[in-house]
């Protein structure tokens, strides 16, 4: 009816005016808006993440014929030298708030108990793919380094850079690192991980979106807080693109 149409026009006018009034503020103060949004939705989001945090596992028949690569490839002399030597000189440094800081060679990592899983990768850009991963679980690594009680987060540093300069990094909760499917992978689809997909090591945290799974891992640091890292938001994309720190699937 015309009455319905009139009510619609009036309400849409209110919406447009509110949008025009709010947009300048949101553009000037994006972090404020982000914090307000986190305050409003964060507690509920955190609760929902714990209801059923069990990603699906698949069979070899489900493996995607192509898994898109993503991220800025490492271009440092250090990484090029490691790659040329087949990563024989590579050492994974794990330190921070741990009792036993340790450096692992690739041979040492491959000699440790391994885990294989076929899981689905979800990218924030909208695509997904299934692959088979083999590596060392973060549980196993934590058994070696023994995190201190103050360690609440785990930061992963990449040899690769971010789009706006600086190294790429991301932070995860230590709770997520204890998940049964969280591992540092060195094999993909039955073969050593290619540089394109993150060699020598990449993170697989199957309860998070893909951008949080750091490739070309340089070091792992257990920390009590992440506000001192980068822009203090919990990761490179979180610092530069206003992504949320927790991006659970």
C-alpha positions as CSV (number, residue, x, y, z in Angstrom):
1,X,0.0,0.0,0.0
2,X,1.0,3.6,-0.3
3,X,1.2,3.8,3.5
4,X,3.7,0.9,3.5
5,X,5.7,2.6,0.8
6,X,5.7,5.9,2.7
7,X,7.0,4.2,5.9
8,X,9.7,2.5,3.8
9,X,10.8,5.8,2.4
10,X,10.8,7.5,5.8
11,X,12.8,4.7,7.4
12,X,15.3,4.5,4.5
13,X,15.8,8.3,4.9
14,X,16.7,7.7,8.5
15,X,19.2,5.0,7.5
16,X,20.9,7.2,4.8
17,X,21.2,10.2,7.2
18,X,22.6,7.9,9.9
19,X,25.1,6.4,7.4
20,X,26.2,9.9,6.2
21,X,26.6,11.1,9.7
22,X,28.6,8.0,10.9
23,X,30.9,7.5,7.9
24,X,33.3,10.4,8.5
25,X,33.8,9.3,12.1
26,X,34.3,5.6,11.2
27,X,36.9,6.7,8.6
28,X,38.7,8.9,11.0
29,X,38.6,6.5,14.0
30,X,38.5,3.0,12.5
31,X,40.3,1.5,15.6
32,X,37.6,2.9,17.9
33,X,34.9,1.3,15.8
34,X,36.8,-1.9,15.8
35,X,37.1,-1.9,19.6
36,X,33.5,-1.0,20.1
37,X,32.5,-3.9,17.8
38,X,34.8,-6.3,19.7
39,X,33.3,-5.1,23.0
40,X,29.7,-5.7,21.7
41,X,30.3,-9.1,20.0
42,X,33.6,-10.4,21.5
43,X,32.1,-12.2,24.6
44,X,29.5,-14.0,22.5
45,X,32.0,-14.8,19.8
46,X,34.4,-16.3,22.3
47,X,31.6,-18.4,23.8
48,X,30.5,-19.7,20.4
49,X,34.1,-20.7,19.4
50,X,34.1,-23.3,22.2
51,X,30.8,-25.0,21.4
52,X,32.2,-27.4,18.8
53,X,35.8,-26.6,17.8
54,X,36.3,-29.8,15.8
55,X,37.1,-29.2,12.1
56,X,36.1,-31.8,9.6
57,X,38.7,-34.3,8.3
58,X,38.6,-35.7,4.8
59,X,39.9,-38.5,2.7
60,X,42.5,-38.5,-0.1
61,X,39.7,-38.5,-2.6
62,X,38.7,-35.0,-1.3
63,X,42.1,-33.4,-1.9
64,X,41.8,-30.4,-4.2
65,X,43.6,-30.6,-7.5
66,X,44.9,-27.1,-6.9
67,X,45.4,-25.1,-3.6
68,X,45.8,-21.4,-4.2
69,X,49.0,-19.9,-2.8
70,X,48.9,-16.6,-1.0
71,X,51.2,-14.2,0.7
72,X,54.3,-12.2,-0.2
73,X,57.2,-14.6,-1.0
74,X,60.4,-14.2,1.1
75,X,63.1,-12.2,-0.8
76,X,65.9,-12.0,1.7
77,X,69.5,-13.2,1.1
78,X,69.2,-15.3,4.3
79,X,66.1,-17.2,3.0
80,X,67.6,-17.6,-0.5
81,X,70.7,-19.2,1.0
82,X,68.6,-21.6,3.1
83,X,66.5,-22.5,0.1
84,X,69.6,-23.1,-2.1
85,X,71.0,-25.5,0.5
86,X,67.7,-27.4,0.8
87,X,67.1,-25.9,4.2
88,X,69.9,-28.0,5.7
89,X,71.1,-25.0,7.7
90,X,67.6,-24.0,8.8
91,X,66.9,-23.8,12.5
92,X,63.5,-23.3,14.0
93,X,64.0,-21.0,17.1
94,X,61.3,-21.5,19.8
95,X,61.8,-19.2,22.8
96,X,60.1,-16.5,24.9
97,X,58.2,-17.4,28.0
98,X,59.4,-21.0,28.1
99,X,61.6,-23.0,30.4
100,X,63.7,-24.6,27.7
101,X,64.4,-22.4,24.6
102,X,65.2,-24.7,21.8
103,X,66.4,-24.6,18.2
104,X,65.2,-27.5,15.9
105,X,66.8,-28.5,12.7
106,X,64.7,-30.0,9.9
107,X,66.2,-33.4,10.6
108,X,65.3,-33.1,14.3
109,X,61.7,-32.1,13.5
110,X,61.3,-35.0,11.1
111,X,62.6,-37.4,13.7
112,X,60.0,-36.3,16.2
113,X,56.6,-38.0,16.4
114,X,54.6,-36.7,13.4
115,X,50.9,-36.3,12.6
116,X,49.1,-36.4,9.2
117,X,45.7,-34.8,8.6
118,X,43.5,-34.0,5.6
119,X,41.7,-30.7,6.3
120,X,40.1,-27.8,4.5
121,X,41.8,-24.4,4.2
122,X,39.5,-21.4,4.4
123,X,40.7,-18.1,3.1
124,X,39.2,-14.8,4.2
125,X,39.1,-13.9,0.4
126,X,36.3,-16.5,0.0
127,X,38.1,-19.6,-1.5
128,X,38.8,-22.9,0.1
129,X,40.7,-26.1,-0.6
130,X,41.5,-29.5,0.9
131,X,45.0,-30.8,1.3
132,X,47.0,-33.4,3.3
133,X,49.5,-32.1,5.8
134,X,52.2,-33.8,7.8
135,X,54.2,-32.2,10.6
136,X,54.9,-31.9,14.3
137,X,52.0,-30.9,16.5
138,X,52.4,-27.8,18.7
139,X,51.5,-30.0,21.6
140,X,54.8,-32.0,20.9
141,X,56.8,-28.8,20.6
142,X,55.3,-27.5,23.8
143,X,56.2,-30.7,25.6
144,X,59.9,-29.9,24.7
145,X,60.1,-26.2,25.5
146,X,57.6,-26.2,28.4
147,X,55.7,-22.9,28.3
148,X,55.7,-20.9,31.5
149,X,52.3,-20.2,33.2
150,X,52.5,-16.5,32.0
151,X,52.6,-17.6,28.4
152,X,49.1,-16.8,27.1
153,X,49.9,-16.3,23.4
154,X,52.2,-17.7,20.7
155,X,53.7,-15.5,18.0
156,X,54.8,-16.9,14.7
157,X,57.3,-14.9,12.7
158,X,57.8,-15.4,8.9
159,X,60.7,-15.0,6.5
160,X,58.1,-13.4,4.2
161,X,57.2,-9.7,4.3
162,X,53.9,-8.0,4.6
163,X,52.3,-6.0,1.8
164,X,53.2,-2.7,3.5
165,X,56.8,-3.6,4.5
166,X,58.1,-5.3,7.5
167,X,58.0,-9.0,8.4
168,X,54.8,-10.9,8.4
169,X,53.7,-12.3,11.8
170,X,50.6,-13.5,13.6
171,X,49.6,-14.3,17.1
172,X,47.5,-17.3,18.4
173,X,46.1,-18.1,21.8
174,X,48.0,-20.8,23.6
175,X,44.7,-22.6,23.9
176,X,44.5,-22.9,20.1
177,X,48.1,-24.3,20.0
178,X,46.9,-27.2,22.2
179,X,44.3,-28.2,19.7
180,X,44.8,-31.7,18.4
181,X,45.0,-30.6,14.8
182,X,47.4,-27.7,15.3
183,X,50.8,-28.4,13.8
184,X,53.8,-27.0,12.0
185,X,53.7,-28.8,8.7
186,X,56.7,-29.8,6.6
187,X,54.9,-32.0,4.0
188,X,51.9,-31.3,1.8
189,X,50.1,-34.0,-0.1
190,X,52.8,-36.6,0.5
191,X,55.7,-34.5,-0.6
192,X,58.0,-31.9,1.1
193,X,56.4,-28.6,1.4
194,X,57.1,-26.3,-1.6
195,X,58.4,-22.8,-1.1
196,X,55.3,-21.6,-2.8
197,X,53.2,-23.1,0.0
198,X,55.4,-22.1,2.9
199,X,58.6,-24.2,3.1
200,X,60.4,-25.1,5.2
201,X,57.5,-24.9,7.7
202,X,54.0,-23.5,7.8
203,X,51.5,-23.4,10.6
204,X,48.2,-25.4,10.4
205,X,45.7,-24.1,12.9
206,X,42.5,-25.7,11.5
207,X,40.1,-23.7,13.7
208,X,41.3,-20.3,12.2
209,X,41.0,-18.6,8.8
210,X,44.0,-19.1,6.4
211,X,45.7,-15.7,6.8
212,X,46.6,-16.7,10.4
213,X,48.5,-19.8,9.3
214,X,51.9,-18.2,8.9
215,X,54.1,-19.6,6.1
216,X,57.9,-19.7,5.9
217,X,58.2,-19.8,9.7
218,X,61.4,-18.2,11.0
219,X,60.7,-18.4,14.7
220,X,58.1,-19.0,17.3
221,X,57.8,-17.0,20.5
222,X,55.7,-17.6,23.6
223,X,54.5,-14.3,25.0
224,X,52.3,-13.0,27.8
225,X,50.8,-10.2,25.7
226,X,51.0,-9.0,22.1
227,X,50.4,-5.3,22.5
228,X,54.2,-4.6,22.1
229,X,54.3,-6.4,18.7
230,X,53.8,-4.5,15.5
231,X,50.7,-2.3,15.8
232,X,49.6,-4.2,18.8
233,X,46.6,-5.8,17.2
234,X,47.8,-9.5,17.2
235,X,49.1,-9.9,13.6
236,X,50.3,-8.2,10.5
237,X,46.9,-8.2,8.8
238,X,45.2,-7.2,12.1
239,X,47.6,-4.2,12.2
240,X,47.2,-3.1,8.6
241,X,43.8,-4.2,7.4
242,X,41.6,-4.2,10.6
243,X,41.1,-8.0,10.6
244,X,40.1,-9.4,13.9
245,X,42.6,-11.0,16.2
246,X,40.4,-14.1,16.6
247,X,39.2,-15.4,13.2
248,X,37.7,-18.8,14.1
249,X,35.8,-20.7,11.5
